[in-house]
PDB file of C-alpha atoms in Angstrom:
ATOM      1  CA  MET A   1       0.137   0.213   0.011  1.00  0.00           C
ATOM      2  CA  ALA A   2       0.815   3.511  -0.462  1.00  0.00           C
ATOM      3  CA  ARG A   3       1.334   5.623   2.351  1.00  0.00           C
ATOM      4  CA  THR A   4      -2.147   7.576   1.884  1.00  0.00           C
ATOM      5  CA  GLU A   5      -3.335   3.876   1.794  1.00  0.00           C
ATOM      6  CA  ASN A   6      -1.930   2.825   5.034  1.00  0.00           C
ATOM      7  CA  LEU A   7      -2.933   6.429   6.079  1.00  0.00           C
ATOM      8  CA  LYS A   8      -7.086   5.547   5.730  1.00  0.00           C
ATOM      9  CA  ALA A   9      -6.664   1.724   6.285  1.00  0.00           C
ATOM     10  CA  THR A  10      -4.972   2.995   9.920  1.00  0.00           C
ATOM     11  CA  ASP A  11      -7.927   5.374  10.412  1.00  0.00           C
ATOM     12  CA  SER A  12     -10.404   2.139   9.346  1.00  0.00           C
ATOM     13  CA  LEU A  13      -9.245  -0.315  11.539  1.00  0.00           C
ATOM     14  CA  LEU A  14      -9.685   2.637  14.568  1.00  0.00           C
ATOM     15  CA  LEU A  15     -13.246   3.076  13.610  1.00  0.00           C
ATOM     16  CA  LEU A  16     -13.319  -0.441  13.676  1.00  0.00           C
ATOM     17  CA  GLY A  17     -11.646  -0.681  17.030  1.00  0.00           C
ATOM     18  CA  ARG A  18     -13.854   1.974  18.430  1.00  0.00           C
ATOM     19  CA  LEU A  19     -17.102   0.296  17.460  1.00  0.00           C
ATOM     20  CA  ASP A  20     -16.140  -3.010  18.315  1.00  0.00           C
ATOM     21  CA  GLY A  21     -15.157  -1.381  21.966  1.00  0.00           C
ATOM     22  CA  ARG A  22     -19.038   0.040  22.109  1.00  0.00           C
ATOM     23  CA  LEU A  23     -20.194  -3.451  21.563  1.00  0.00           C
ATOM     24  CA  LEU A  24     -18.283  -4.578  24.362  1.00  0.00           C
ATOM     25  CA  GLY A  25     -20.246  -2.474  27.139  1.00  0.00           C
ATOM     26  CA  SER A  26     -23.455  -1.732  25.296  1.00  0.00           C
ATOM     27  CA  ALA A  27     -26.452  -2.790  26.676  1.00  0.00           C
ATOM     28  CA  CYS A  28     -27.512  -2.946  22.871  1.00  0.00           C
ATOM     29  CA  ALA A  29     -25.219  -5.119  22.234  1.00  0.00           C
ATOM     30  CA  ASP A  30     -27.540  -8.057  20.973  1.00  0.00           C
ATOM     31  CA  ILE A  31     -30.045  -6.178  19.374  1.00  0.00           C
ATOM     32  CA  PHE A  32     -26.801  -4.406  16.955  1.00  0.00           C
ATOM     33  CA  LEU A  33     -25.378  -7.705  16.118  1.00  0.00           C
ATOM     34  CA  ALA A  34     -28.756  -9.269  15.183  1.00  0.00           C
ATOM     35  CA  ARG A  35     -29.280  -6.864  12.658  1.00  0.00           C
ATOM     36  CA  SER A  36     -25.834  -6.739  11.784  1.00  0.00           C
ATOM     37  CA  ARG A  37     -26.898 -10.475  10.480  1.00  0.00           C
ATOM     38  CA  LEU A  38     -29.178  -9.116   8.497  1.00  0.00           C
ATOM     39  CA  ALA A  39     -27.344  -6.310   6.201  1.00  0.00           C
ATOM     40  CA  GLY A  40     -24.325  -8.844   6.254  1.00  0.00           C
ATOM     41  CA  ALA A  41     -27.191 -11.413   4.835  1.00  0.00           C
ATOM     42  CA  ALA A  42     -28.398  -8.966   2.480  1.00  0.00           C
ATOM     43  CA  ALA A  43     -24.978  -7.787   0.990  1.00  0.00           C
ATOM     44  CA  LEU A  44     -24.183 -11.820   0.523  1.00  0.00           C
ATOM     45  CA  ALA A  45     -27.214 -12.072  -1.403  1.00  0.00           C
ATOM     46  CA  GLY A  46     -26.223  -9.216  -3.480  1.00  0.00           C
ATOM     47  CA  LEU A  47     -23.267 -10.406  -4.346  1.00  0.00           C
ATOM     48  CA  ALA A  48     -24.706 -14.088  -5.068  1.00  0.00           C
ATOM     49  CA  GLY A  49     -27.026 -12.180  -7.876  1.00  0.00           C
ATOM     50  CA  VAL A  50     -30.836 -12.003  -5.831  1.00  0.00           C
ATOM     51  CA  PRO A  51     -30.168  -8.331  -4.607  1.00  0.00           C
ATOM     52  CA  ILE A  52     -32.617  -7.571  -2.009  1.00  0.00           C
ATOM     53  CA  GLY A  53     -33.133  -5.174   0.969  1.00  0.00           C
ATOM     54  CA  VAL A  54     -33.115  -5.740   4.973  1.00  0.00           C
ATOM     55  CA  SER A  55     -36.473  -4.929   4.886  1.00  0.00           C
ATOM     56  CA  ASP A  56     -36.785  -7.826   2.809  1.00  0.00           C
ATOM     57  CA  LEU A  57     -35.506 -10.111   5.530  1.00  0.00           C
ATOM     58  CA  GLN A  58     -37.511  -8.689   8.339  1.00  0.00           C
ATOM     59  CA  ARG A  59     -40.486  -9.071   6.605  1.00  0.00           C
ATOM     60  CA  TRP A  60     -39.586 -12.780   6.301  1.00  0.00           C
ATOM     61  CA  ILE A  61     -38.874 -13.341   9.725  1.00  0.00           C
ATOM     62  CA  ALA A  62     -41.760 -11.485  10.821  1.00  0.00           C
ATOM     63  CA  GLY A  63     -43.556 -14.010   9.344  1.00  0.00           C
ATOM     64  CA  ARG A  64     -45.350 -11.366   7.277  1.00  0.00           C
ATOM     65  CA  SER A  65     -44.111 -12.615   3.636  1.00  0.00           C
ATOM     66  CA  PRO A  66     -42.003 -15.806   2.253  1.00  0.00           C
ATOM     67  CA  PRO A  67     -38.395 -15.304   1.452  1.00  0.00           C
ATOM     68  CA  PRO A  68     -37.693 -12.433  -0.454  1.00  0.00           C
ATOM     69  CA  ARG A  69     -37.812 -13.195  -3.977  1.00  0.00           C
ATOM     70  CA  ALA A  70     -39.186 -16.545  -3.556  1.00  0.00           C
ATOM     71  CA  SER A  71     -42.552 -15.630  -5.110  1.00  0.00           C
ATOM     72  CA  GLU A  72     -41.656 -13.516  -7.880  1.00  0.00           C
ATOM     73  CA  GLY A  73     -41.170 -16.137 -10.603  1.00  0.00           C
ATOM     74  CA  LEU A  74     -37.738 -15.005 -11.181  1.00  0.00           C
ATOM     75  CA  ASN A  75     -34.802 -17.046 -12.714  1.00  0.00           C
ATOM     76  CA  ASP A  76     -32.560 -16.739  -9.806  1.00  0.00           C
ATOM     77  CA  PRO A  77     -28.966 -18.123  -9.659  1.00  0.00           C
ATOM     78  CA  ILE A  78     -30.004 -18.791  -5.967  1.00  0.00           C
ATOM     79  CA  SER A  79     -32.638 -18.429  -3.695  1.00  0.00           C
ATOM     80  CA  VAL A  80     -32.239 -16.205  -0.644  1.00  0.00           C
ATOM     81  CA  ALA A  81     -33.086 -19.017   1.541  1.00  0.00           C
ATOM     82  CA  ALA A  82     -29.969 -20.744   0.939  1.00  0.00           C
ATOM     83  CA  VAL A  83     -27.600 -17.761   0.941  1.00  0.00           C
ATOM     84  CA  PHE A  84     -29.943 -16.793   4.535  1.00  0.00           C
ATOM     85  CA  HIS A  85     -29.363 -20.594   5.886  1.00  0.00           C
ATOM     86  CA  LEU A  86     -25.709 -20.874   4.781  1.00  0.00           C
ATOM     87  CA  ALA A  87     -24.824 -17.543   6.711  1.00  0.00           C
ATOM     88  CA  LEU A  88     -26.075 -18.524   9.592  1.00  0.00           C
ATOM     89  CA  ALA A  89     -24.848 -22.338   9.767  1.00  0.00           C
ATOM     90  CA  ARG A  90     -21.525 -20.576   9.118  1.00  0.00           C
ATOM     91  CA  ASP A  91     -22.160 -18.738  13.208  1.00  0.00           C
ATOM     92  CA  GLU A  92     -23.034 -22.110  14.716  1.00  0.00           C
ATOM     93  CA  ASP A  93     -19.964 -22.934  16.746  1.00  0.00           C
ATOM     94  CA  ILE A  94     -19.435 -19.162  17.752  1.00  0.00           C
ATOM     95  CA  ARG A  95     -18.410 -18.998  21.250  1.00  0.00           C
ATOM     96  CA  ASP A  96     -19.332 -15.375  21.926  1.00  0.00           C
ATOM     97  CA  PRO A  97     -22.398 -15.731  24.103  1.00  0.00           C
ATOM     98  CA  VAL A  98     -24.294 -12.454  22.955  1.00  0.00           C
ATOM     99  CA  ASN A  99     -23.678 -13.764  19.403  1.00  0.00           C
ATOM    100  CA  GLN A 100     -25.057 -17.032  20.459  1.00  0.00           C
ATOM    101  CA  ALA A 101     -28.005 -15.768  21.941  1.00  0.00           C
ATOM    102  CA  THR A 102     -29.388 -13.719  19.008  1.00  0.00           C
ATOM    103  CA  LEU A 103     -28.758 -16.400  16.422  1.00  0.00           C
ATOM    104  CA  ASN A 104     -30.890 -18.902  19.181  1.00  0.00           C
ATOM    105  CA  ILE A 105     -33.529 -16.539  19.382  1.00  0.00           C
ATOM    106  CA  LEU A 106     -33.434 -15.699  15.405  1.00  0.00           C
ATOM    107  CA  ARG A 107     -33.653 -19.579  15.093  1.00  0.00           C
ATOM    108  CA  SER A 108     -36.529 -19.642  17.238  1.00  0.00           C
ATOM    109  CA  VAL A 109     -38.783 -17.583  15.182  1.00  0.00           C
ATOM    110  CA  LEU A 110     -37.554 -18.783  11.716  1.00  0.00           C
ATOM    111  CA  ASP A 111     -36.420 -22.234  10.472  1.00  0.00           C
ATOM    112  CA  ASP A 112     -33.837 -21.152   8.690  1.00  0.00           C
ATOM    113  CA  ARG A 113     -32.884 -24.953   7.454  1.00  0.00           C
ATOM    114  CA  ALA A 114     -36.226 -25.864   6.496  1.00  0.00           C
ATOM    115  CA  ALA A 115     -36.856 -22.577   4.739  1.00  0.00           C
ATOM    116  CA  ALA A 116     -33.587 -23.640   2.310  1.00  0.00           C
ATOM    117  CA  THR A 117     -34.912 -27.073   2.224  1.00  0.00           C
ATOM    118  CA  ALA A 118     -38.221 -26.202   0.909  1.00  0.00           C
ATOM    119  CA  TYR A 119     -36.980 -23.047  -1.616  1.00  0.00           C
ATOM    120  CA  GLY A 120     -33.000 -24.095  -2.473  1.00  0.00           C
ATOM    121  CA  SER A 121     -32.910 -27.800  -1.816  1.00  0.00           C
ATOM    122  CA  ASP A 122     -30.572 -27.921  -5.170  1.00  0.00           C
ATOM    123  CA  ASP A 123     -28.854 -24.781  -3.945  1.00  0.00           C
ATOM    124  CA  LEU A 124     -27.433 -26.660  -0.746  1.00  0.00           C
ATOM    125  CA  ALA A 125     -26.804 -29.350  -3.480  1.00  0.00           C
ATOM    126  CA  HIS A 126     -24.566 -27.833  -5.259  1.00  0.00           C
ATOM    127  CA  PHE A 127     -22.984 -25.191  -3.097  1.00  0.00           C
ATOM    128  CA  GLY A 128     -22.787 -26.874   0.259  1.00  0.00           C
ATOM    129  CA  PRO A 129     -19.595 -28.852  -1.075  1.00  0.00           C
ATOM    130  CA  MET A 130     -18.017 -26.029  -1.387  1.00  0.00           C
ATOM    131  CA  TRP A 131     -19.072 -24.250   1.372  1.00  0.00           C
ATOM    132  CA  ARG A 132     -17.838 -26.660   3.509  1.00  0.00           C
ATOM    133  CA  GLN A 133     -14.108 -26.442   1.877  1.00  0.00           C
ATOM    134  CA  ILE A 134     -13.941 -22.711   2.432  1.00  0.00           C
ATOM    135  CA  ARG A 135     -15.062 -22.911   5.952  1.00  0.00           C
ATOM    136  CA  ALA A 136     -12.390 -25.298   6.759  1.00  0.00           C
ATOM    137  CA  GLU A 137      -9.779 -22.929   4.594  1.00  0.00           C
ATOM    138  CA  ALA A 138     -11.189 -19.882   5.986  1.00  0.00           C
ATOM    139  CA  ASP A 139     -10.555 -20.862   9.488  1.00  0.00           C
ATOM    140  CA  ALA A 140      -6.742 -21.871   9.321  1.00  0.00           C
ATOM    141  CA  PRO A 141      -4.544 -19.343  11.342  1.00  0.00           C
ATOM    142  CA  PHE A 142      -2.892 -16.376   9.895  1.00  0.00           C
ATOM    143  CA  PRO A 143       0.697 -15.922   9.482  1.00  0.00           C
ATOM    144  CA  THR A 144       0.408 -12.255  10.254  1.00  0.00           C
ATOM    145  CA  ALA A 145      -2.754 -10.082  11.748  1.00  0.00           C
ATOM    146  CA  ASP A 146      -3.333  -7.960   8.989  1.00  0.00           C
ATOM    147  CA  LEU A 147      -6.000  -7.097   6.332  1.00  0.00           C
ATOM    148  CA  LEU A 148      -3.290  -8.258   3.272  1.00  0.00           C
ATOM    149  CA  SER A 149      -2.976 -11.357   4.641  1.00  0.00           C
ATOM    150  CA  ILE A 150      -7.062 -12.128   4.978  1.00  0.00           C
ATOM    151  CA  ALA A 151      -7.053 -10.671   1.248  1.00  0.00           C
ATOM    152  CA  GLU A 152      -4.055 -13.221   0.426  1.00  0.00           C
ATOM    153  CA  ARG A 153      -6.341 -15.854   2.259  1.00  0.00           C
ATOM    154  CA  VAL A 154      -9.562 -14.725  -0.028  1.00  0.00           C
ATOM    155  CA  PHE A 155      -7.361 -15.050  -3.125  1.00  0.00           C
ATOM    156  CA  HIS A 156      -6.457 -18.628  -1.945  1.00  0.00           C
ATOM    157  CA  LEU A 157      -9.911 -19.465  -1.632  1.00  0.00           C
ATOM    158  CA  SER A 158     -11.430 -18.271  -5.186  1.00  0.00           C
ATOM    159  CA  ALA A 159      -8.749 -19.858  -6.624  1.00  0.00           C
ATOM    160  CA  LEU A 160      -9.887 -23.257  -4.665  1.00  0.00           C
ATOM    161  CA  THR A 161     -13.249 -22.768  -5.871  1.00  0.00           C
ATOM    162  CA  ASN A 162     -12.846 -21.715  -9.273  1.00  0.00           C
ATOM    163  CA  PRO A 163     -14.548 -24.182 -11.826  1.00  0.00           C
ATOM    164  CA  ALA A 164     -12.655 -26.450 -13.736  1.00  0.00           C
ATOM    165  CA  PRO A 165     -12.515 -25.208 -17.914  1.00  0.00           C
ATOM    166  CA  GLN A 166     -15.370 -26.631 -19.612  1.00  0.00           C
ATOM    167  CA  SER A 167     -16.446 -27.091 -22.846  1.00  0.00           C
ATOM    168  CA  SER A 168     -18.450 -24.988 -24.707  1.00  0.00           C
ATOM    169  CA  VAL A 169     -22.199 -25.931 -25.370  1.00  0.00           C
ATOM    170  CA  ASP A 170     -23.565 -26.557 -28.694  1.00  0.00           C
ATOM    171  CA  VAL A 171     -26.591 -25.585 -29.558  1.00  0.00           C
ATOM    172  CA  VAL A 172     -29.042 -25.678 -32.663  1.00  0.00           C
ATOM    173  CA  SER A 173     -30.973 -22.624 -33.299  1.00  0.00           C
ATOM    174  CA  PHE A 174     -34.762 -22.545 -34.513  1.00  0.00           C
ATOM    175  CA  ASP A 175     -33.525 -21.879 -38.145  1.00  0.00           C
ATOM    176  CA  GLY A 176     -31.280 -24.299 -38.406  1.00  0.00           C
ATOM    177  CA  ARG A 177     -28.340 -22.732 -37.021  1.00  0.00           C
ATOM    178  CA  SER A 178     -25.485 -24.186 -34.916  1.00  0.00           C
ATOM    179  CA  LEU A 179     -24.396 -21.550 -31.994  1.00  0.00           C
ATOM    180  CA  ASP A 180     -21.288 -22.549 -29.626  1.00  0.00           C
ATOM    181  CA  LEU A 181     -22.142 -21.182 -26.726  1.00  0.00           C
ATOM    182  CA  PRO A 182     -20.147 -20.990 -23.446  1.00  0.00           C
ATOM    183  CA  PRO A 183     -21.006 -22.694 -20.339  1.00  0.00           C
ATOM    184  CA  ARG A 184     -22.874 -20.468 -18.116  1.00  0.00           C
ATOM    185  CA  GLN A 185     -21.455 -20.571 -14.270  1.00  0.00           C
ATOM    186  CA  ARG A 186     -23.068 -19.337 -11.094  1.00  0.00           C
ATOM    187  CA  ASP A 187     -20.866 -17.009  -8.929  1.00  0.00           C
ATOM    188  CA  ARG A 188     -18.883 -18.679  -5.923  1.00  0.00           C
ATOM    189  CA  LEU A 189     -17.599 -15.179  -4.293  1.00  0.00           C
ATOM    190  CA  TRP A 190     -20.198 -14.912  -2.446  1.00  0.00           C
ATOM    191  CA  LEU A 191     -18.898 -18.318  -0.677  1.00  0.00           C
ATOM    192  CA  ILE A 192     -15.654 -16.744   0.789  1.00  0.00           C
ATOM    193  CA  ALA A 193     -17.646 -13.749   1.501  1.00  0.00           C
ATOM    194  CA  VAL A 194     -19.484 -15.673   3.969  1.00  0.00           C
ATOM    195  CA  ALA A 195     -16.237 -15.955   5.999  1.00  0.00           C
ATOM    196  CA  VAL A 196     -14.745 -12.719   5.910  1.00  0.00           C
ATOM    197  CA  PRO A 197     -16.416 -11.870   9.332  1.00  0.00           C
ATOM    198  CA  ARG A 198     -15.248 -14.953  10.841  1.00  0.00           C
ATOM    199  CA  MET A 199     -11.228 -14.092   9.480  1.00  0.00           C
ATOM    200  CA  LEU A 200     -11.412 -10.476  10.740  1.00  0.00           C
ATOM    201  CA  TYR A 201     -12.832 -11.887  14.111  1.00  0.00           C
ATOM    202  CA  SER A 202      -9.983 -14.884  13.914  1.00  0.00           C
ATOM    203  CA  ALA A 203      -7.150 -12.362  12.966  1.00  0.00           C
ATOM    204  CA  GLY A 204      -7.508 -10.344  15.827  1.00  0.00           C
ATOM    205  CA  PHE A 205      -9.509  -7.629  14.072  1.00  0.00           C
ATOM    206  CA  THR A 206     -12.408  -7.737  16.021  1.00  0.00           C
ATOM    207  CA  SER A 207     -13.017  -9.243  19.727  1.00  0.00           C
ATOM    208  CA  ARG A 208     -16.612 -10.513  18.743  1.00  0.00           C
ATOM    209  CA  PHE A 209     -17.776 -11.750  15.189  1.00  0.00           C
ATOM    210  CA  ILE A 210     -19.638  -8.918  13.476  1.00  0.00           C
ATOM    211  CA  PRO A 211     -21.545 -10.206  10.694  1.00  0.00           C
ATOM    212  CA  SER A 212     -21.764  -7.356   8.608  1.00  0.00           C
ATOM    213  CA  LEU A 213     -18.261  -7.083   7.703  1.00  0.00           C
ATOM    214  CA  VAL A 214     -18.852  -8.684   4.647  1.00  0.00           C
ATOM    215  CA  LEU A 215     -16.293  -6.448   2.568  1.00  0.00           C
ATOM    216  CA  LEU A 216     -15.888  -7.988  -0.669  1.00  0.00           C
ATOM    217  CA  PRO A 217     -16.665  -6.462  -4.048  1.00  0.00           C
ATOM    218  CA  LYS A 218     -18.775  -8.020  -7.222  1.00  0.00           C
ATOM    219  CA  PHE A 219     -15.564  -8.774  -8.494  1.00  0.00           C
ATOM    220  CA  LEU A 220     -11.663  -9.300  -7.076  1.00  0.00           C
ATOM    221  CA  PRO A 221      -9.584  -6.541  -8.039  1.00  0.00           C
ATOM    222  CA  PRO A 222      -5.969  -7.836 -10.033  1.00  0.00           C
ATOM    223  CA  SER A 223      -4.188  -8.107  -6.445  1.00  0.00           C
ATOM    224  CA  PRO A 224      -4.128  -9.023  -3.068  1.00  0.00           C
ATOM    225  CA  ALA A 225      -2.898  -5.653  -2.153  1.00  0.00           C
ATOM    226  CA  ALA A 226      -5.888  -3.984  -4.398  1.00  0.00           C
ATOM    227  CA  LEU A 227      -8.089  -5.551  -2.243  1.00  0.00           C
ATOM    228  CA  ALA A 228      -6.378  -4.949   1.051  1.00  0.00           C
ATOM    229  CA  VAL A 229      -7.408  -1.266   0.514  1.00  0.00           C
ATOM    230  CA  ILE A 230     -10.882  -2.124  -1.027  1.00  0.00           C
ATOM    231  CA  MET A 231     -11.589  -3.810   2.373  1.00  0.00           C
ATOM    232  CA  ALA A 232     -10.051  -1.084   4.498  1.00  0.00           C
ATOM    233  CA  ASP A 233     -12.173   1.135   2.875  1.00  0.00           C
ATOM    234  CA  ALA A 234     -15.057  -0.533   3.319  1.00  0.00           C
ATOM    235  CA  ILE A 235     -13.988  -1.487   6.935  1.00  0.00           C
ATOM    236  CA  GLY A 236     -14.353   2.213   7.454  1.00  0.00           C
ATOM    237  CA  LYS A 237     -17.863   3.065   5.909  1.00  0.00           C
ATOM    238  CA  MET A 238     -19.317   0.153   7.655  1.00  0.00           C
ATOM    239  CA  ALA A 239     -17.715   1.211  11.056  1.00  0.00           C
ATOM    240  CA  ARG A 240     -18.836   4.488  11.005  1.00  0.00           C
ATOM    241  CA  THR A 241     -22.280   3.283  10.229  1.00  0.00           C
ATOM    242  CA  GLY A 242     -22.284   0.835  12.593  1.00  0.00           C
ATOM    243  CA  LEU A 243     -21.346   3.565  15.568  1.00  0.00           C
ATOM    244  CA  LYS A 244     -24.314   6.001  14.230  1.00  0.00           C
ATOM    245  CA  GLU A 245     -26.895   2.908  13.776  1.00  0.00           C
ATOM    246  CA  LEU A 246     -25.550   1.609  17.534  1.00  0.00           C
ATOM    247  CA  ASP A 247     -26.274   5.151  18.802  1.00  0.00           C
ATOM    248  CA  ALA A 248     -29.952   5.233  17.185  1.00  0.00           C
ATOM    249  CA  ILE A 249     -30.660   1.920  18.751  1.00  0.00           C
ATOM    250  CA  GLU A 250     -29.067   2.885  22.062  1.00  0.00           C
ATOM    251  CA  ARG A 251     -31.602   5.764  22.302  1.00  0.00           C
ATOM    252  CA  ALA A 252     -34.379   4.097  20.950  1.00  0.00           C
ATOM    253  CA  ALA A 253     -33.938   0.967  23.600  1.00  0.00           C
ATOM    254  CA  SER A 254     -33.601   3.954  26.307  1.00  0.00           C
ATOM    255  CA  LYS A 255     -36.489   6.033  25.073  1.00  0.00           C
ATOM    256  CA  THR A 256     -38.414   2.554  25.051  1.00  0.00           C
ATOM    257  CA  LEU A 257     -38.422   1.258  28.332  1.00  0.00           C
ATOM    258  CA  VAL A 258     -38.994   4.264  29.952  1.00  0.00           C
ATOM    259  CA  ASP A 259     -41.938   5.309  28.261  1.00  0.00           C
ATOM    260  CA  ARG A 260     -43.337   1.625  28.998  1.00  0.00           C
ATOM    261  CA  GLY A 261     -42.789   2.402  32.882  1.00  0.00           C
ATOM    262  CA  ALA A 262     -43.032  -2.043  32.555  1.00  0.00           C
ATOM    263  CA  THR A 263     -42.734  -3.802  35.866  1.00  0.00           C
ATOM    264  CA  ARG A 264     -39.668  -5.853  36.267  1.00  0.00           C
ATOM    265  CA  ARG A 265     -41.849  -9.510  35.624  1.00  0.00           C
ATOM    266  CA  SER A 266     -43.649  -7.804  32.482  1.00  0.00           C
ATOM    267  CA  LYS A 267     -42.656  -8.579  29.244  1.00  0.00           C
ATOM    268  CA  ALA A 268     -42.996  -5.569  27.203  1.00  0.00           C
ATOM    269  CA  PRO A 269     -39.419  -4.643  27.663  1.00  0.00           C
ATOM    270  CA  LEU A 270     -37.825  -7.816  26.047  1.00  0.00           C
ATOM    271  CA  LEU A 271     -40.894  -7.248  23.456  1.00  0.00           C
ATOM    272  CA  ALA A 272     -39.586  -3.745  22.675  1.00  0.00           C
ATOM    273  CA  ARG A 273     -35.860  -4.857  22.440  1.00  0.00           C
ATOM    274  CA  LEU A 274     -37.354  -7.798  19.661  1.00  0.00           C
ATOM    275  CA  GLN A 275     -39.010  -4.881  18.066  1.00  0.00           C
ATOM    276  CA  LEU A 276     -36.007  -2.624  17.820  1.00  0.00           C
ATOM    277  CA  THR A 277     -34.549  -5.922  16.064  1.00  0.00           C
ATOM    278  CA  TYR A 278     -37.294  -7.634  14.084  1.00  0.00           C
ATOM    279  CA  PRO A 279     -39.752  -4.554  13.257  1.00  0.00           C
ATOM    280  CA  GLY A 280     -43.291  -6.028  12.507  1.00  0.00           C
ATOM    281  CA  LEU A 281     -42.962  -9.319  14.377  1.00  0.00           C
ATOM    282  CA  GLN A 282     -46.753 -11.123  13.912  1.00  0.00           C
ATOM    283  CA  THR A 283     -48.208 -12.861  17.141  1.00  0.00           C
ATOM    284  CA  SER A 284     -47.261 -16.150  16.298  1.00  0.00           C
ATOM    285  CA  ALA A 285     -43.231 -15.107  17.125  1.00  0.00           C
ATOM    286  CA  VAL A 286     -43.857 -13.450  19.680  1.00  0.00           C
ATOM    287  CA  SER A 287     -46.024 -16.446  21.217  1.00  0.00           C
ATOM    288  CA  LYS A 288     -43.195 -18.158  20.392  1.00  0.00           C
ATOM    289  CA  LEU A 289     -40.020 -15.960  21.664  1.00  0.00           C
ATOM    290  CA  LEU A 290     -41.900 -14.538  24.894  1.00  0.00           C
ATOM    291  CA  ASN A 291     -43.426 -18.125  25.809  1.00  0.00           C
ATOM    292  CA  VAL A 292     -46.503 -17.146  26.135  1.00  0.00           C
ATOM    293  CA  THR A 293     -50.156 -17.960  24.561  1.00  0.00           C
ATOM    294  CA  PRO A 294     -51.427 -16.106  20.979  1.00  0.00           C
ATOM    295  CA  GLN A 295     -53.996 -14.223  23.028  1.00  0.00           C
ATOM    296  CA  GLY A 296     -51.026 -13.022  25.346  1.00  0.00           C
ATOM    297  CA  ALA A 297     -49.146 -12.191  22.498  1.00  0.00           C
ATOM    298  CA  ARG A 298     -51.936 -10.323  21.093  1.00  0.00           C
ATOM    299  CA  LYS A 299     -52.144  -8.155  24.034  1.00  0.00           C
ATOM    300  CA  LEU A 300     -48.731  -7.564  24.128  1.00  0.00           C
ATOM    301  CA  LEU A 301     -48.725  -6.256  20.650  1.00  0.00           C
ATOM    302  CA  GLU A 302     -51.849  -4.233  21.412  1.00  0.00           C
ATOM    303  CA  ALA A 303     -50.247  -2.222  24.275  1.00  0.00           C
ATOM    304  CA  SER A 304     -46.771  -1.486  22.393  1.00  0.00           C
ATOM    305  CA  ALA A 305     -48.521  -0.199  19.738  1.00  0.00           C
ATOM    306  CA  GLN A 306     -50.130   1.919  22.061  1.00  0.00           C
ATOM    307  CA  HIS A 307     -47.128   3.142  23.458  1.00  0.00           C
ATOM    308  CA  SER A 308     -45.016   2.611  19.954  1.00  0.00           C
ATOM    309  CA  SER A 309     -41.630   4.677  19.823  1.00  0.00           C
ATOM    310  CA  PRO A 310     -40.264   5.363  16.061  1.00  0.00           C
ATOM    311  CA  VAL A 311     -39.004   2.093  14.746  1.00  0.00           C
ATOM    312  CA  LEU A 312     -35.771   1.412  13.400  1.00  0.00           C
ATOM    313  CA  VAL A 313     -35.725   0.477   9.924  1.00  0.00           C
TER     314      VAL A 313
END
C-alpha cells in the first residue's frame, strides 16, 4: 500500500476498534448484532446475484411474507433462503454468548434449515461442498494479523473454488443455425464473503464476530494488495455506519423502556427489544419468543402499539 492508503487503512481500523469497544460495553449489543446479521445477509445475497434489502429479510422473519424473491417467478442463480441458511450455519459454533444468544433467538422464530430445503434444495446440493471446503480453509491461522493476509486468503480460496474449465455447449437454433455458447457459471465469490467476518475475528481485528463485515466487492481486483485497500475502505464505511446505528439503537431502547414504565415481571421490555431487532413481528412469532399464549401475545402487541416509539429500519 502507498503511504496515503496506509493512513486510510489505519483510520478505518481505528473506527472498527471503536465500534468493537462500544459493543463490549453496550446493553444493546444483541440488538445491533442481530441487525448486523441481516445487513450481512443482504450484502451476501447481492453478491450472489439476488439483490434484496434488509427490510425484505425483516418481513420474512416477522412472518409477514415468504423468503424474498421466492414468489416473484425470477430466474435467480440461487435462492435467498439458501444464502441466508449458509450464512447462519457459518456462525453456529461461535463461542461469544451474546452472538450465540441472538442466533438462538432468530432460529426460534425462523427455521432457516427448513426454508432452505423448501426453496433451495438444489442450491444446497450445488454449493454445500464448496461451502464446507471454504469454511475449513478460512479457519486456518493467519501468519500475520493484517488486511493483506486476509486478502491473500481470499485469493487462495477463490483459486480453490474456481470451476474446472468446461467445453462450450453446442445449441441448434430454430432456423437450423449451430451456435457455440460458453457454459454458464454461477457466482462463487459470495461463498468466500460469508467467511470474511469470521476471518476478521480470527485475525484479531474484532473481539467478537460482526456479521455485517462482508467487505468483498462483486469482482476481485487484480491483486491481494488492491483488495486490501478495498477492504480497508469498506471497513471504514461500515464502522461509521455501525457507530451511528448503535447510537440510534441505544436511544430508541432507552426511550422505549422509560415510556413503558414496565414492572420487573413484565415481558414488555423484552418485546420492545425484539421489535427494535425485527420490526413487524406477528403474533405467532411473539408467542414463541416470549413463551406466552397467542392471546397473551396479541395483548402485548396491542399495548406495544399504544406506546410505540420510532421504529428503526
